[in-house]
Coordinates of N, CA and C in Angstrom, one line a residue:
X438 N 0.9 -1.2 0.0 CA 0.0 0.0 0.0 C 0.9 1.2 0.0
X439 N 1.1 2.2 -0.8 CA 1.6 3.3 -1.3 C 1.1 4.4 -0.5
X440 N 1.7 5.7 -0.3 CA 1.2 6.8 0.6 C -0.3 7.2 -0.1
X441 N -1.0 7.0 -1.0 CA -1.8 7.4 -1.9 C -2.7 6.3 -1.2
X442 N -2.5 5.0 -0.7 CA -3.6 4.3 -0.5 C -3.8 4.2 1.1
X443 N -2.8 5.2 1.9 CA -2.8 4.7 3.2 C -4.5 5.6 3.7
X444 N -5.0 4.6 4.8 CA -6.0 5.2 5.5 C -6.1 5.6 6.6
X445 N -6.7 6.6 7.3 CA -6.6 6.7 8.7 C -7.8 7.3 9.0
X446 N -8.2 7.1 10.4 CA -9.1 7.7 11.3 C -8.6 8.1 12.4
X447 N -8.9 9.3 12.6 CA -8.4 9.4 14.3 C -9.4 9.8 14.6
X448 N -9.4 9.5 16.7 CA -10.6 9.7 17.3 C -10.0 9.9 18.9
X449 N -10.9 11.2 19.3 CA -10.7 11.3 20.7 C -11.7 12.0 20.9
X450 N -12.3 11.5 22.1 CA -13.7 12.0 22.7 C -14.1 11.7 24.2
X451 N -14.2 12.2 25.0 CA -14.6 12.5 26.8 C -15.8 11.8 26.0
X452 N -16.3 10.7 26.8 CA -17.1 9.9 27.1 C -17.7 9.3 28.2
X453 N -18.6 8.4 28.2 CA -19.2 7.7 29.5 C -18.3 6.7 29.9
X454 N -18.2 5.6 30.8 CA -18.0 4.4 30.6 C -18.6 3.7 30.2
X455 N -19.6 3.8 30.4 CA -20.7 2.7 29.7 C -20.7 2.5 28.1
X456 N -20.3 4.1 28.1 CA -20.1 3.8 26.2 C -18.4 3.3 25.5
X457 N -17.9 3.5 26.4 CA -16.5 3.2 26.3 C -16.4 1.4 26.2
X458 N -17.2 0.9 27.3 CA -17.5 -0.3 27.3 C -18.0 -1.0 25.8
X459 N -19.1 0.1 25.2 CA -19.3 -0.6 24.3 C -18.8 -1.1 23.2
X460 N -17.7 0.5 23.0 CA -16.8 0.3 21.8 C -15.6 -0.7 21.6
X461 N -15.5 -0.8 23.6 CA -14.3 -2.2 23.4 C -15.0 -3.4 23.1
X462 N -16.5 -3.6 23.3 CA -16.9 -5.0 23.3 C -17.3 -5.0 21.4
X463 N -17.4 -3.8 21.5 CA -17.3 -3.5 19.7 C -15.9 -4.7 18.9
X464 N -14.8 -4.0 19.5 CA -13.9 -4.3 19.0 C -13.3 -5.4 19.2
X465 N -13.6 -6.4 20.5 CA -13.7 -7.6 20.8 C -14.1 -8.6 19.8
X466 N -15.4 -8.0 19.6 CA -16.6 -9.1 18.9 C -15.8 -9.0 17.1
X467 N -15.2 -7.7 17.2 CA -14.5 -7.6 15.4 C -13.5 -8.5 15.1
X468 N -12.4 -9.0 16.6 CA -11.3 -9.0 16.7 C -11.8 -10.9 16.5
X469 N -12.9 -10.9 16.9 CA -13.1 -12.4 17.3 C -13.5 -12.9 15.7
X470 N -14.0 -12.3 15.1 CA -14.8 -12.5 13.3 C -13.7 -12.1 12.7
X471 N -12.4 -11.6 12.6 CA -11.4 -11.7 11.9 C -11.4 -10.1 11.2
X472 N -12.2 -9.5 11.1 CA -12.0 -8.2 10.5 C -12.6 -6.9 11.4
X473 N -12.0 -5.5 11.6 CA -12.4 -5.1 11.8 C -12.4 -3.3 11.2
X474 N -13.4 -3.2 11.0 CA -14.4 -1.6 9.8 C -14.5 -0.6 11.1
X475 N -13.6 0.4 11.0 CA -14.1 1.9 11.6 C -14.3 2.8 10.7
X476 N -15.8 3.1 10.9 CA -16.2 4.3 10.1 C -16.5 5.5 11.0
X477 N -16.0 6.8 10.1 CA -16.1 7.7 10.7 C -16.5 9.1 9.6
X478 N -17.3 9.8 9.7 CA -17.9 10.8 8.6 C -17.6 10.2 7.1
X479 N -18.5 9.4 7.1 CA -18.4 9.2 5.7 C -17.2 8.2 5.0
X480 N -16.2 8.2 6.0 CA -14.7 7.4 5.5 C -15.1 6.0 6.4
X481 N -14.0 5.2 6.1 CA -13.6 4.0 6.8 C -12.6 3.3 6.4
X482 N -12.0 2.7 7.4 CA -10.9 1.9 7.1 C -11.3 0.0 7.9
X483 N -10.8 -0.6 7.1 CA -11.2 -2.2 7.2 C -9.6 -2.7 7.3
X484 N -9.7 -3.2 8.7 CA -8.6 -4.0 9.3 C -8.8 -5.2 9.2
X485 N -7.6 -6.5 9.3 CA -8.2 -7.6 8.8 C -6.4 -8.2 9.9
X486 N -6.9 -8.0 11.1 CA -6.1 -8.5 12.3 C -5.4 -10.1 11.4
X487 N -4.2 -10.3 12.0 CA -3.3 -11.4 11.7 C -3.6 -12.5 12.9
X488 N -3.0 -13.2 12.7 CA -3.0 -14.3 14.1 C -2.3 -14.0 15.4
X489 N -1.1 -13.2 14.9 CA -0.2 -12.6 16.1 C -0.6 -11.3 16.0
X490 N -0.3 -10.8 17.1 CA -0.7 -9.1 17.0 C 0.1 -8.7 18.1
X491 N 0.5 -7.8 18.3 CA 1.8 -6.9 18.9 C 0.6 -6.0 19.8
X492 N 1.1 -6.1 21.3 CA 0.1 -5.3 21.9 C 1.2 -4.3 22.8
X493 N 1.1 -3.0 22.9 CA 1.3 -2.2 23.6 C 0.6 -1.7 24.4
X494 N 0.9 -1.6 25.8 CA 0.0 -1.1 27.0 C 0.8 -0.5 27.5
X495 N 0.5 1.3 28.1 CA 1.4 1.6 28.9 C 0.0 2.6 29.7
X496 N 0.3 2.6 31.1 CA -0.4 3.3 32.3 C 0.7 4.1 33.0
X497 N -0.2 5.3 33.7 CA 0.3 6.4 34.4 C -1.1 6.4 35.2
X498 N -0.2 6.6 36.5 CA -1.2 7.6 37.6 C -0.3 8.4 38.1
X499 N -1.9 9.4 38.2 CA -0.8 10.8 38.7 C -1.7 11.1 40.2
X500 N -1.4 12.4 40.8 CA -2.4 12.5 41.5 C -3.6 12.7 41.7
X501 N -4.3 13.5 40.3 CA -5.5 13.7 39.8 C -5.6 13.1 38.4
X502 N -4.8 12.3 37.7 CA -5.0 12.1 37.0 C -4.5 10.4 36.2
X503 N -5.3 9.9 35.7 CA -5.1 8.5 35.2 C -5.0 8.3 34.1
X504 N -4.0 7.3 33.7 CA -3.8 6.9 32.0 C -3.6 5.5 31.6
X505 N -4.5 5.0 31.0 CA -4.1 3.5 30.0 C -4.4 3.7 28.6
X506 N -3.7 3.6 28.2 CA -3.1 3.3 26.7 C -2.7 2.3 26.0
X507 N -4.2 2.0 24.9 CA -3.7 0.4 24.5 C -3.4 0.8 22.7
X508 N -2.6 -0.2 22.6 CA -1.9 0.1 20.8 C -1.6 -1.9 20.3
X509 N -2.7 -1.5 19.1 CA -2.4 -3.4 18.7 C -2.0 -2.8 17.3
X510 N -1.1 -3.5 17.0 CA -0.7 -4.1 15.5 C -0.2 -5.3 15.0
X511 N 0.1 -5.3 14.0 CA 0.2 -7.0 13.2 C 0.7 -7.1 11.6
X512 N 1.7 -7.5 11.3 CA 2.0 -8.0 10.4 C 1.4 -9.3 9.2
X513 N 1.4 -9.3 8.7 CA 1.5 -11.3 8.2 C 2.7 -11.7 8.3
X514 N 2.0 -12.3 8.8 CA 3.3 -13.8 8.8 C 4.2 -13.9 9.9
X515 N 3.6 -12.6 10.9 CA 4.8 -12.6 12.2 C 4.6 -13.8 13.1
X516 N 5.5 -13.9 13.4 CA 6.1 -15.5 14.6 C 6.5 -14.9 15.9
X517 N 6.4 -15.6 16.8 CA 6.8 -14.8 18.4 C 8.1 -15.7 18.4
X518 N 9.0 -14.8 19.1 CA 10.6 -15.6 19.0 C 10.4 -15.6 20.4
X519 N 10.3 -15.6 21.4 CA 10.1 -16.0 22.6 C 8.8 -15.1 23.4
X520 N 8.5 -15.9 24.5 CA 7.3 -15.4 25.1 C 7.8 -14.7 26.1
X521 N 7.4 -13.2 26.1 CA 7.5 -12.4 27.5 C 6.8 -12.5 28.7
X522 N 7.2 -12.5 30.0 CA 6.6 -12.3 31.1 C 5.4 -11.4 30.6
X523 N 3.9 -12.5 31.2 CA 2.5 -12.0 31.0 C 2.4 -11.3 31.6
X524 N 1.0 -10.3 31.9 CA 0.8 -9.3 32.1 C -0.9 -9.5 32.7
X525 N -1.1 -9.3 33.7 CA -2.4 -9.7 34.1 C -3.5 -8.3 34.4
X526 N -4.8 -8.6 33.9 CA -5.3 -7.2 34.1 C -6.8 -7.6 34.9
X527 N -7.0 -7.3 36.0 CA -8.4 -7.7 36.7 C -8.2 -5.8 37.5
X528 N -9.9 -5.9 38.6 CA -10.2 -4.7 38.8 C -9.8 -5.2 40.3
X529 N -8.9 -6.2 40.6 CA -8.2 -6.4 41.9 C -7.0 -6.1 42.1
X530 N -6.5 -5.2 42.9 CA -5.4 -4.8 43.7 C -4.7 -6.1 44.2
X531 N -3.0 -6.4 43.8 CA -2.5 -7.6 44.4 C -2.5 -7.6 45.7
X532 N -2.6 -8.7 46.5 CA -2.0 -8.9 47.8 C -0.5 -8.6 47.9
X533 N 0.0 -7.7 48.9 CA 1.5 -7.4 48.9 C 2.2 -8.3 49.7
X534 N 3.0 -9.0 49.4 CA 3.6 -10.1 50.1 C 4.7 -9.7 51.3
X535 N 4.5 -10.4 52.9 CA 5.4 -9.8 53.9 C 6.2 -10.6 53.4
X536 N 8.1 -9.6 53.5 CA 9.1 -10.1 53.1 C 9.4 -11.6 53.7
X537 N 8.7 -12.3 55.4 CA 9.1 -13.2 56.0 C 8.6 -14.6 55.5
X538 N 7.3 -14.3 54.6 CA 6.8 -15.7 54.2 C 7.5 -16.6 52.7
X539 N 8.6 -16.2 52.6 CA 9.1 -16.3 50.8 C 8.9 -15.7 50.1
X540 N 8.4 -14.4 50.1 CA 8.0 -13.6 49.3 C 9.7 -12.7 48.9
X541 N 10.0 -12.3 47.5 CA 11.1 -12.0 47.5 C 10.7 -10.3 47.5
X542 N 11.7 -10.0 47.8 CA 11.9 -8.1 48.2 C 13.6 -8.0 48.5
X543 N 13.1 -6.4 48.1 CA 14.7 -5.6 48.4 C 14.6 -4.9 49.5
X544 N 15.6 -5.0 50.5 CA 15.2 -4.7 51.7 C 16.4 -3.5 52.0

């Protein structure tokens, strides 16, 4: 695809959660059917996700203020050359481990 055929949408909008919810379950259900279409005034662009996909997450908290940031992309034909330490996402706070039970720490 040549500069002449590249497509883009961008999007930023103060929203609800509830609607924020939807667009991820949007994107979920696209991700799961193998293709996924954002339209936006009249334009759109049609993604057609790979088997591997490259995921970027990066968060900040501040004291008034919070950040997650998610970024997927994908090649064909990419292969994972080794697996990184996963990454777990729930709306639970870990238990902090006391250094005396085997729990490892810098002391």
């Amino acid at each position: 695809m040549g500069k002449r055929d590249k497509k883009e949408i961008s999007f930023e909008k103060t929203m609800k959660n509830s609607e924020l919810i939807s667009y991820l379950e949007a994107i979920v259900k696209s991700l799961k059917e193998g293709k996924i279409v954002i339209e936006q005034g009249g334009q759109f662009v049609s993604l057609t996700p790979g088997e591997m996909i490259t995921v970027e997450m990066e968060t900040k908290q501040k004291k008034d203020k919070e950040r997650l940031a998610l970024e997927f992309s994908w090649k064909a034909g990419l292969v994972i050359e080794h697996d990184e330490e996963s990454v777990k996402i729930s709306s639970e706070a870990p238990m902090k481990q006391p250094y005396g039970d085997g729990g490892i720490g810098i002391r």
